[in-house]
PDB file of C-alpha atoms in Angstrom:
ATOM      1  CA  MET A  26      54.124 101.115 152.304  1.00 41.00           C
ATOM      2  CA  ASP A  27      51.503  99.159 154.252  1.00 40.00           C
ATOM      3  CA  THR A  28      50.214  96.460 151.914  1.00 38.00           C
ATOM      4  CA  ARG A  29      48.100  94.640 154.490  1.00 36.00           C
ATOM      5  CA  ILE A  30      44.397  95.100 153.880  1.00 34.00           C
ATOM      6  CA  HIS A  31      41.930  95.398 156.726  1.00 32.00           C
ATOM      7  CA  TYR A  32      38.853  93.198 156.732  1.00 30.00           C
ATOM      8  CA  CYS A  33      35.907  92.303 158.939  1.00 33.00           C
ATOM      9  CA  GLY A  34      37.167  89.229 160.784  1.00 33.00           C
ATOM     10  CA  GLU A  35      38.394  88.126 164.166  1.00 33.00           C
ATOM     11  CA  GLU A  36      41.083  90.181 165.836  1.00 33.00           C
ATOM     12  CA  GLY A  37      44.503  88.638 165.491  1.00 33.00           C
ATOM     13  CA  ASP A  38      43.659  86.567 162.427  1.00 34.00           C
ATOM     14  CA  SER A  39      46.217  86.509 159.644  1.00 33.00           C
ATOM     15  CA  VAL A  40      44.981  88.186 156.496  1.00 33.00           C
ATOM     16  CA  LYS A  41      45.787  88.149 152.809  1.00 38.00           C
ATOM     17  CA  PRO A  42      46.077  91.245 150.624  1.00 39.00           C
ATOM     18  CA  ARG A  43      42.805  92.247 149.035  1.00 38.00           C
ATOM     19  CA  ALA A  44      41.899  94.736 146.349  1.00 38.00           C
ATOM     20  CA  HIS A  45      41.069  98.138 147.714  1.00 35.00           C
ATOM     21  CA  ALA A  46      41.484  98.854 144.009  1.00 33.00           C
ATOM     22  CA  LEU A  47      37.743  98.649 143.434  1.00 35.00           C
ATOM     23  CA  GLY A  48      36.831 100.747 146.444  1.00 37.00           C
ATOM     24  CA  LEU A  49      35.268  97.715 148.110  1.00 34.00           C
ATOM     25  CA  THR A  50      35.616  96.056 151.512  1.00 35.00           C
ATOM     26  CA  THR A  51      36.491  92.502 152.442  1.00 35.00           C
ATOM     27  CA  CYS A  52      34.705  90.082 154.746  1.00 35.00           C
ATOM     28  CA  ARG A  53      35.284  86.603 156.104  1.00 32.00           C
ATOM     29  CA  THR A  54      32.894  84.141 154.479  1.00 33.00           C
ATOM     30  CA  SER A  55      34.079  80.717 155.634  1.00 34.00           C
ATOM     31  CA  PRO A  56      36.095  79.015 158.386  1.00 36.00           C
ATOM     32  CA  LYS A  57      39.819  79.532 158.914  1.00 38.00           C
ATOM     33  CA  SER A  58      40.541  76.013 157.756  1.00 37.00           C
ATOM     34  CA  GLU A  59      39.848  76.925 154.146  1.00 41.00           C
ATOM     35  CA  ALA A  60      42.427  78.353 151.765  1.00 44.00           C
ATOM     36  CA  PRO A  61      43.196  82.050 152.459  1.00 38.00           C
ATOM     37  CA  GLU A  62      41.789  83.228 149.139  1.00 39.00           C
ATOM     38  CA  ASP A  63      38.458  81.546 149.942  1.00 40.00           C
ATOM     39  CA  ARG A  64      37.929  83.438 153.181  1.00 34.00           C
ATOM     40  CA  PHE A  65      37.192  86.845 151.730  1.00 34.00           C
ATOM     41  CA  VAL A  66      34.810  88.379 149.224  1.00 37.00           C
ATOM     42  CA  LEU A  67      34.518  91.815 147.674  1.00 39.00           C
ATOM     43  CA  GLN A  68      31.426  93.639 148.880  1.00 42.00           C
ATOM     44  CA  PRO A  69      29.950  96.064 146.306  1.00 46.00           C
ATOM     45  CA  PRO A  70      27.439  98.767 147.166  1.00 49.00           C
ATOM     46  CA  SER A  71      23.874  97.465 147.214  1.00 53.00           C
ATOM     47  CA  THR A  72      21.638  99.556 144.938  1.00 87.00           C
ATOM     48  CA  ALA A  73      19.185  98.658 142.186  1.00 89.00           C
ATOM     49  CA  GLN A  74      21.340 100.396 139.573  1.00 90.00           C
ATOM     50  CA  HIS A  75      24.457  98.568 140.731  1.00 88.00           C
ATOM     51  CA  LEU A  76      22.567  95.265 140.706  1.00 90.00           C
ATOM     52  CA  ALA A  77      21.527  95.867 137.097  1.00 92.00           C
ATOM     53  CA  TYR A  78      25.032  97.020 136.171  1.00 90.00           C
ATOM     54  CA  ILE A  79      26.738  93.951 137.653  1.00 87.00           C
ATOM     55  CA  HIS A  80      24.185  91.602 136.078  1.00 92.00           C
ATOM     56  CA  LEU A  81      24.628  93.080 132.602  1.00 92.00           C
ATOM     57  CA  GLN A  82      28.396  93.343 132.892  1.00 86.00           C
ATOM     58  CA  ASP A  83      28.629  89.687 133.961  1.00 85.00           C
ATOM     59  CA  GLN A  84      26.438  88.623 131.053  1.00 88.00           C
ATOM     60  CA  ILE A  85      28.570  90.579 128.580  1.00 87.00           C
ATOM     61  CA  VAL A  86      31.928  89.548 130.029  1.00 79.00           C
ATOM     62  CA  SER A  87      30.963  85.860 130.168  1.00 78.00           C
ATOM     63  CA  GLY A  88      29.809  85.922 126.541  1.00 78.00           C
ATOM     64  CA  ALA A  89      26.195  85.152 127.465  1.00 86.00           C
ATOM     65  CA  LEU A  90      25.312  88.477 125.806  1.00 88.00           C
ATOM     66  CA  PRO A  91      27.565  88.579 122.721  1.00 85.00           C
ATOM     67  CA  GLY A  92      28.300  91.589 120.561  1.00 85.00           C
ATOM     68  CA  GLY A  93      25.217  92.806 118.734  1.00 88.00           C
ATOM     69  CA  SER A  94      22.745  91.577 121.371  1.00 90.00           C
ATOM     70  CA  ARG A  95      19.902  94.010 121.935  1.00 93.00           C
ATOM     71  CA  LEU A  96      19.227  95.086 125.522  1.00 94.00           C
ATOM     72  CA  LYS A  97      15.575  95.442 126.520  1.00 93.00           C
ATOM     73  CA  PRO A  98      15.170  97.442 129.758  1.00 92.00           C
ATOM     74  CA  GLU A  99      11.630  96.198 130.385  1.00 93.00           C
ATOM     75  CA  ALA A 100      12.585  92.524 130.190  1.00 93.00           C
ATOM     76  CA  LEU A 101      15.741  93.059 132.246  1.00 93.00           C
ATOM     77  CA  ALA A 102      13.829  94.955 134.924  1.00 93.00           C
ATOM     78  CA  GLN A 103      11.311  92.118 135.173  1.00 93.00           C
ATOM     79  CA  THR A 104      14.080  89.514 135.406  1.00 92.00           C
ATOM     80  CA  LEU A 105      15.848  91.411 138.194  1.00 92.00           C
ATOM     81  CA  GLY A 106      12.686  92.440 140.008  1.00 93.00           C
ATOM     82  CA  ILE A 107      13.443  96.162 139.858  1.00 93.00           C
ATOM     83  CA  SER A 108      12.039  99.185 138.022  1.00 92.00           C
ATOM     84  CA  ARG A 109      13.150 100.182 134.530  1.00 92.00           C
ATOM     85  CA  MET A 110      14.902 103.406 135.560  1.00 93.00           C
ATOM     86  CA  PRO A 111      17.858 101.713 137.360  1.00 92.00           C
ATOM     87  CA  VAL A 112      18.263  99.400 134.362  1.00 94.00           C
ATOM     88  CA  ARG A 113      18.400 102.357 131.982  1.00 93.00           C
ATOM     89  CA  GLU A 114      20.963 104.082 134.214  1.00 93.00           C
ATOM     90  CA  ALA A 115      23.060 100.906 134.266  1.00 93.00           C
ATOM     91  CA  ILE A 116      22.922 100.731 130.468  1.00 94.00           C
ATOM     92  CA  ARG A 117      24.083 104.359 130.245  1.00 92.00           C
ATOM     93  CA  GLN A 118      26.989 103.540 132.552  1.00 89.00           C
ATOM     94  CA  LEU A 119      27.947 100.526 130.431  1.00 90.00           C
ATOM     95  CA  ASN A 120      27.705 102.729 127.340  1.00 90.00           C
ATOM     96  CA  ALA A 121      30.142 105.215 128.888  1.00 86.00           C
ATOM     97  CA  GLU A 122      32.537 102.338 129.618  1.00 83.00           C
ATOM     98  CA  GLY A 123      32.323 100.927 126.094  1.00 83.00           C
ATOM     99  CA  TYR A 124      30.484  97.684 126.876  1.00 87.00           C
ATOM    100  CA  VAL A 125      27.259  98.903 125.272  1.00 92.00           C
ATOM    101  CA  THR A 126      26.440 101.109 122.285  1.00 92.00           C
ATOM    102  CA  ILE A 127      23.300 103.257 122.476  1.00 92.00           C
ATOM    103  CA  ARG A 128      21.817 103.948 119.046  1.00 89.00           C
ATOM    104  CA  PRO A 129      19.454 106.938 118.665  1.00 86.00           C
ATOM    105  CA  ASN A 130      15.838 105.756 118.349  1.00 82.00           C
ATOM    106  CA  ARG A 131      16.988 102.116 118.150  1.00 84.00           C
ATOM    107  CA  GLY A 132      17.935 101.250 121.704  1.00 91.00           C
ATOM    108  CA  ALA A 133      21.102  99.721 123.138  1.00 94.00           C
ATOM    109  CA  ILE A 134      23.163  96.786 121.899  1.00 93.00           C
ATOM    110  CA  VAL A 135      26.236  95.018 123.251  1.00 91.00           C
ATOM    111  CA  THR A 136      29.328  96.493 121.614  1.00 88.00           C
ATOM    112  CA  SER A 137      31.007  94.313 118.982  1.00 85.00           C
ATOM    113  CA  ARG A 138      34.786  94.537 119.140  1.00 87.00           C
ATOM    114  CA  THR A 139      37.142  94.408 116.174  1.00 89.00           C
ATOM    115  CA  PRO A 140      40.618  92.810 116.293  1.00 91.00           C
ATOM    116  CA  GLU A 141      42.146  96.295 116.188  1.00 93.00           C
ATOM    117  CA  GLU A 142      40.073  97.417 119.172  1.00 92.00           C
ATOM    118  CA  ILE A 143      41.019  94.331 121.172  1.00 93.00           C
ATOM    119  CA  LEU A 144      44.707  94.904 120.479  1.00 95.00           C
ATOM    120  CA  GLU A 145      44.393  98.543 121.524  1.00 96.00           C
ATOM    121  CA  LEU A 146      42.761  97.506 124.808  1.00 95.00           C
ATOM    122  CA  PHE A 147      45.671  95.171 125.504  1.00 96.00           C
ATOM    123  CA  GLU A 148      48.197  97.898 124.681  1.00 97.00           C
ATOM    124  CA  MET A 149      46.511 100.317 127.074  1.00 97.00           C
ATOM    125  CA  ARG A 150      46.306  97.733 129.829  1.00 97.00           C
ATOM    126  CA  ALA A 151      49.960  96.742 129.336  1.00 97.00           C
ATOM    127  CA  VAL A 152      51.120 100.317 129.945  1.00 98.00           C
ATOM    128  CA  LEU A 153      48.918 100.867 133.003  1.00 98.00           C
ATOM    129  CA  GLU A 154      49.464  97.508 134.674  1.00 98.00           C
ATOM    130  CA  ALA A 155      53.213  97.747 134.116  1.00 98.00           C
ATOM    131  CA  LEU A 156      53.058 101.137 135.826  1.00 98.00           C
ATOM    132  CA  ALA A 157      51.215  99.618 138.799  1.00 98.00           C
ATOM    133  CA  ALA A 158      53.848  96.878 139.108  1.00 97.00           C
ATOM    134  CA  ARG A 159      56.680  99.415 139.021  1.00 98.00           C
ATOM    135  CA  ILE A 160      55.033 101.605 141.662  1.00 98.00           C
ATOM    136  CA  ALA A 161      54.544  98.597 143.955  1.00 97.00           C
ATOM    137  CA  ALA A 162      58.128  97.401 143.514  1.00 97.00           C
ATOM    138  CA  ASP A 163      59.691 100.833 143.999  1.00 97.00           C
ATOM    139  CA  ALA A 164      57.616 101.553 147.114  1.00 95.00           C
ATOM    140  CA  GLY A 165      58.358  98.185 148.667  1.00 94.00           C
ATOM    141  CA  VAL A 166      55.876  95.472 149.587  1.00 93.00           C
ATOM    142  CA  ALA A 167      55.715  93.510 152.837  1.00 93.00           C
ATOM    143  CA  PRO A 168      57.150  89.992 152.366  1.00 93.00           C
ATOM    144  CA  GLU A 169      53.964  88.551 153.867  1.00 93.00           C
ATOM    145  CA  ALA A 170      51.908  90.124 151.086  1.00 94.00           C
ATOM    146  CA  ILE A 171      54.077  88.483 148.418  1.00 94.00           C
ATOM    147  CA  ASP A 172      53.875  85.166 150.277  1.00 93.00           C
ATOM    148  CA  ASP A 173      50.079  85.388 150.253  1.00 93.00           C
ATOM    149  CA  LEU A 174      50.045  86.035 146.507  1.00 93.00           C
ATOM    150  CA  GLU A 175      52.312  83.046 145.934  1.00 93.00           C
ATOM    151  CA  LEU A 176      49.814  80.889 147.825  1.00 93.00           C
ATOM    152  CA  PHE A 177      47.116  82.309 145.587  1.00 93.00           C
ATOM    153  CA  LEU A 178      49.162  81.329 142.529  1.00 91.00           C
ATOM    154  CA  ALA A 179      49.435  77.769 143.824  1.00 90.00           C
ATOM    155  CA  ARG A 180      45.646  77.598 143.932  1.00 90.00           C
ATOM    156  CA  LEU A 181      45.457  79.127 140.453  1.00 88.00           C
ATOM    157  CA  ARG A 182      47.718  76.422 139.012  1.00 86.00           C
ATOM    158  CA  ARG A 183      45.325  73.727 140.193  1.00 87.00           C
ATOM    159  CA  LEU A 184      42.628  75.290 138.012  1.00 85.00           C
ATOM    160  CA  ARG A 185      44.618  75.197 134.773  1.00 77.00           C
ATOM    161  CA  HIS A 186      42.295  72.571 133.255  1.00 79.00           C
ATOM    162  CA  ASP A 187      39.155  74.522 134.192  1.00 82.00           C
ATOM    163  CA  HIS A 188      39.434  77.574 131.967  1.00 79.00           C
ATOM    164  CA  VAL A 189      36.261  79.275 133.201  1.00 79.00           C
ATOM    165  CA  ALA A 190      37.360  79.110 136.840  1.00 85.00           C
ATOM    166  CA  TRP A 191      40.954  79.921 135.890  1.00 86.00           C
ATOM    167  CA  VAL A 192      39.962  83.161 134.147  1.00 85.00           C
ATOM    168  CA  GLU A 193      37.967  84.275 137.206  1.00 85.00           C
ATOM    169  CA  ARG A 194      40.829  83.567 139.605  1.00 90.00           C
ATOM    170  CA  HIS A 195      43.416  84.988 137.206  1.00 90.00           C
ATOM    171  CA  ASP A 196      41.564  88.291 137.097  1.00 91.00           C
ATOM    172  CA  GLU A 197      41.331  88.268 140.885  1.00 93.00           C
ATOM    173  CA  PHE A 198      45.085  87.688 141.156  1.00 94.00           C
ATOM    174  CA  HIS A 199      45.733  90.697 138.929  1.00 95.00           C
ATOM    175  CA  ASP A 200      43.350  92.788 141.054  1.00 95.00           C
ATOM    176  CA  LEU A 201      45.347  91.868 144.146  1.00 95.00           C
ATOM    177  CA  LEU A 202      48.633  92.505 142.385  1.00 94.00           C
ATOM    178  CA  CYS A 203      47.519  95.951 141.216  1.00 96.00           C
ATOM    179  CA  ALA A 204      46.267  96.773 144.716  1.00 96.00           C
ATOM    180  CA  LEU A 205      49.861  96.582 145.964  1.00 96.00           C
ATOM    181  CA  SER A 206      50.487  99.862 144.126  1.00 96.00           C
ATOM    182  CA  GLY A 207      48.010 101.682 146.358  1.00 95.00           C
ATOM    183  CA  ARG A 208      46.574 103.479 143.307  1.00 95.00           C
ATOM    184  CA  GLN A 209      42.813 102.932 143.421  1.00 95.00           C
ATOM    185  CA  ARG A 210      41.824 104.738 140.217  1.00 95.00           C
ATOM    186  CA  LEU A 211      44.662 103.132 138.293  1.00 97.00           C
ATOM    187  CA  CYS A 212      43.514  99.690 139.430  1.00 96.00           C
ATOM    188  CA  MET A 213      39.904 100.404 138.498  1.00 94.00           C
ATOM    189  CA  GLU A 214      40.904 101.382 134.955  1.00 95.00           C
ATOM    190  CA  ILE A 215      43.114  98.299 134.589  1.00 96.00           C
ATOM    191  CA  ARG A 216      40.246  96.065 135.663  1.00 93.00           C
ATOM    192  CA  ARG A 217      37.874  97.725 133.200  1.00 91.00           C
ATOM    193  CA  LEU A 218      40.299  97.071 130.339  1.00 93.00           C
ATOM    194  CA  ARG A 219      40.789  93.463 131.419  1.00 91.00           C
ATOM    195  CA  LEU A 220      37.071  92.715 131.640  1.00 87.00           C
ATOM    196  CA  ALA A 221      36.488  94.195 128.187  1.00 88.00           C
ATOM    197  CA  VAL A 222      38.476  91.383 126.548  1.00 87.00           C
ATOM    198  CA  ARG A 223      37.519  88.520 128.869  1.00 85.00           C
ATOM    199  CA  PRO A 224      35.017  86.870 126.444  1.00 81.00           C
ATOM    200  CA  TYR A 225      37.744  86.594 123.816  1.00 83.00           C
ATOM    201  CA  LEU A 226      40.298  85.294 126.319  1.00 85.00           C
ATOM    202  CA  ARG A 227      37.872  82.515 127.260  1.00 80.00           C
ATOM    203  CA  LEU A 228      37.560  81.542 123.616  1.00 77.00           C
ATOM    204  CA  TYR A 229      41.309  81.690 123.044  1.00 83.00           C
ATOM    205  CA  LEU A 230      41.960  79.371 125.978  1.00 81.00           C
ATOM    206  CA  ARG A 231      39.920  76.603 124.389  1.00 76.00           C
ATOM    207  CA  THR A 232      42.814  75.847 122.061  1.00 71.00           C
ATOM    208  CA  HIS A 233      45.853  77.376 123.780  1.00 71.00           C
ATOM    209  CA  ALA A 234      47.883  76.544 126.882  1.00 60.00           C
ATOM    210  CA  GLU A 235      47.914  80.024 128.391  1.00 58.00           C
ATOM    211  CA  PRO A 236      47.383  79.050 132.079  1.00 58.00           C
ATOM    212  CA  GLU A 237      50.650  77.146 132.500  1.00 57.00           C
ATOM    213  CA  ILE A 238      52.693  79.749 130.613  1.00 60.00           C
ATOM    214  CA  ALA A 239      51.088  82.605 132.539  1.00 68.00           C
ATOM    215  CA  GLY A 240      51.974  80.902 135.823  1.00 69.00           C
ATOM    216  CA  HIS A 241      55.700  81.234 135.163  1.00 84.00           C
ATOM    217  CA  GLU A 242      55.247  84.875 134.146  1.00 89.00           C
ATOM    218  CA  HIS A 243      53.322  85.606 137.342  1.00 92.00           C
ATOM    219  CA  GLU A 244      56.202  84.219 139.398  1.00 93.00           C
ATOM    220  CA  ARG A 245      58.696  86.468 137.605  1.00 94.00           C
ATOM    221  CA  ILE A 246      56.516  89.502 138.308  1.00 96.00           C
ATOM    222  CA  LEU A 247      56.338  88.644 142.013  1.00 96.00           C
ATOM    223  CA  ASP A 248      60.103  88.056 142.132  1.00 96.00           C
ATOM    224  CA  ALA A 249      60.727  91.516 140.664  1.00 96.00           C
ATOM    225  CA  ILE A 250      58.369  93.164 143.164  1.00 96.00           C
ATOM    226  CA  ARG A 251      59.874  91.229 146.074  1.00 96.00           C
ATOM    227  CA  SER A 252      63.376  92.373 145.080  1.00 95.00           C
ATOM    228  CA  ARG A 253      62.126  95.987 144.710  1.00 96.00           C
ATOM    229  CA  ASN A 254      63.287  96.094 141.098  1.00 97.00           C
ATOM    230  CA  GLY A 255      60.755  98.518 139.635  1.00 96.00           C
ATOM    231  CA  LYS A 256      62.201  98.572 136.133  1.00 97.00           C
ATOM    232  CA  ARG A 257      62.168  94.788 135.867  1.00 97.00           C
ATOM    233  CA  ALA A 258      58.661  94.541 137.338  1.00 97.00           C
ATOM    234  CA  GLU A 259      57.443  97.018 134.724  1.00 98.00           C
ATOM    235  CA  THR A 260      59.164  95.191 131.854  1.00 97.00           C
ATOM    236  CA  VAL A 261      57.991  91.713 132.871  1.00 96.00           C
ATOM    237  CA  MET A 262      54.409  92.854 133.467  1.00 96.00           C
ATOM    238  CA  ARG A 263      54.202  94.606 130.105  1.00 97.00           C
ATOM    239  CA  ALA A 264      55.502  91.493 128.326  1.00 95.00           C
ATOM    240  CA  HIS A 265      53.057  89.301 130.263  1.00 94.00           C
ATOM    241  CA  VAL A 266      50.011  91.372 129.295  1.00 94.00           C
ATOM    242  CA  MET A 267      51.013  91.522 125.626  1.00 94.00           C
ATOM    243  CA  ALA A 268      52.174  87.884 125.353  1.00 89.00           C
ATOM    244  CA  ASN A 269      49.001  86.608 123.682  1.00 87.00           C
ATOM    245  CA  ALA A 270      47.344  89.891 122.705  1.00 91.00           C
ATOM    246  CA  HIS A 271      47.767  89.347 118.964  1.00 90.00           C
ATOM    247  CA  GLY A 272      46.585  85.742 119.168  1.00 88.00           C
ATOM    248  CA  ILE A 273      43.447  86.726 121.081  1.00 87.00           C
ATOM    249  CA  ALA A 274      42.723  89.577 118.668  1.00 88.00           C
ATOM    250  CA  GLU A 275      43.177  87.305 115.653  1.00 84.00           C
ATOM    251  CA  CYS A 276      40.664  84.766 116.958  1.00 78.00           C
ATOM    252  CA  ILE A 277      37.811  87.285 116.819  1.00 71.00           C
ATOM    253  CA  PRO A 278      36.734  86.942 113.139  1.00 48.00           C
ATOM    254  CA  THR A 279      36.244  83.180 113.531  1.00 44.00           C
ATOM    255  CA  SER A 280      34.753  83.383 116.998  1.00 42.00           C
ATOM    256  CA  ARG A 281      31.416  85.030 116.367  1.00 43.00           C
ATOM    257  CA  ALA A 282      29.433  81.799 116.338  1.00 43.00           C
ATOM    258  CA  ASP A 283      31.167  80.708 119.550  1.00 46.00           C
ATOM    259  CA  LEU A 284      30.361  84.015 121.213  1.00 46.00           C
ATOM    260  CA  GLY A 285      26.697  83.613 120.329  1.00 41.00           C
ATOM    261  CA  SER A 286      26.406  85.746 117.209  1.00 40.00           C
ATOM    262  CA  GLU A 287      24.412  84.744 114.187  1.00 37.00           C
ATOM    263  CA  PRO A 288      25.856  81.512 112.763  1.00 35.00           C
ATOM    264  CA  ALA A 289      27.195  81.360 109.246  1.00 35.00           C
ATOM    265  CA  ARG A 290      24.709  80.397 106.544  1.00 35.00           C
ATOM    266  CA  THR A 291      24.715  76.781 105.521  1.00 34.00           C
ATOM    267  CA  ALA A 292      25.428  75.793 101.942  1.00 38.00           C
ATOM    268  CA  PRO A 293      22.501  74.991  99.618  1.00 40.00           C
ATOM    269  CA  ARG A 294      21.408  71.342  99.686  1.00 38.00           C
ATOM    270  CA  LYS A 295      22.737  70.491  96.227  1.00 41.00           C
ATOM    271  CA  LYS A 296      26.163  71.945  96.951  1.00 42.00           C
ATOM    272  CA  ALA A 297      26.260  70.308 100.356  1.00 42.00           C
ATOM    273  CA  ALA A 298      25.356  66.928  98.862  1.00 43.00           C
ATOM    274  CA  ALA A 299      28.030  67.286  96.190  1.00 45.00           C
ATOM    275  CA  ALA A 300      30.609  68.176  98.800  1.00 44.00           C
ATOM    276  CA  ALA A 301      29.637  65.149 100.874  1.00 44.00           C
ATOM    277  CA  ALA A 302      30.024  62.863  97.851  1.00 46.00           C
ATOM    278  CA  LYS A 303      33.669  63.868  97.305  1.00 48.00           C
ATOM    279  CA  PRO A 304      36.253  61.531  98.854  1.00 46.00           C
ATOM    280  CA  ARG A 305      37.781  62.937 102.032  1.00 41.00           C
ATOM    281  CA  LYS A 306      41.512  63.457 102.418  1.00 41.00           C
ATOM    282  CA  LYS A 307      43.160  61.553 105.225  1.00 34.00           C
ATOM    283  CA  SER A 308      44.131  63.747 108.132  1.00 33.00           C
ATOM    284  CA  ALA A 309      47.663  63.806 109.439  1.00 37.00           C
ATOM    285  CA  ALA A 310      48.380  61.397 112.256  1.00 38.00           C
TER     286      ALA A 310
END
């Protein structure tokens, strides 16, 4: 199977695998001297509806628009400099994908996820992404493609202390990995499931050491694909996706304030003063 991905660059240049998974093209954006993963970008279709869709999806995925936030087409259209119709169409698309909930006669709000829903999303993604890994391994992948992904992992490791950047690059790595399967629709669905839980992954990473652990798991996945061991690639990928699923799901009830939801009510002044007057216990060293 040809795993090299064509791009708009100079003839004869070496390339790195890129995600046809999203139905997008790749283009050179900076000189050859930069790291391979910095030389290409995904190019989405340019329409007003797509602009509104990407803007809203980014706001939801980043946590800037937390669950329960009301979406106002008029204000969004003014912000983006487009008409209201493309914004409404984008909201309908996000509703179909589960990011937004449209309430009759009340407008649209960002969907609030429960721990059970988050866990289900992880379970679905684990099955599909494990399938993609098995397909890639069984079909065989060019050694150069695996080498390029290993270089990408090296760059990812250097971002382990920058969780925001790490999450972005981590998702990109998984896009590239899924693209090796050659299954475009499968990769699109996997990406949708991954983006749906990204706000909660960001929160989870504030207190957990996922990046370093994930790095070792990524290497095992690549080793299985390189050795054309489909069964092992499937098993390792499934375990990788589910490794922290329960922990991320469990952080949701206490994360609403962090995600921008309404903060918890403060205690009445008298009770707060009484609590402050009590001697504090010494914390463990």
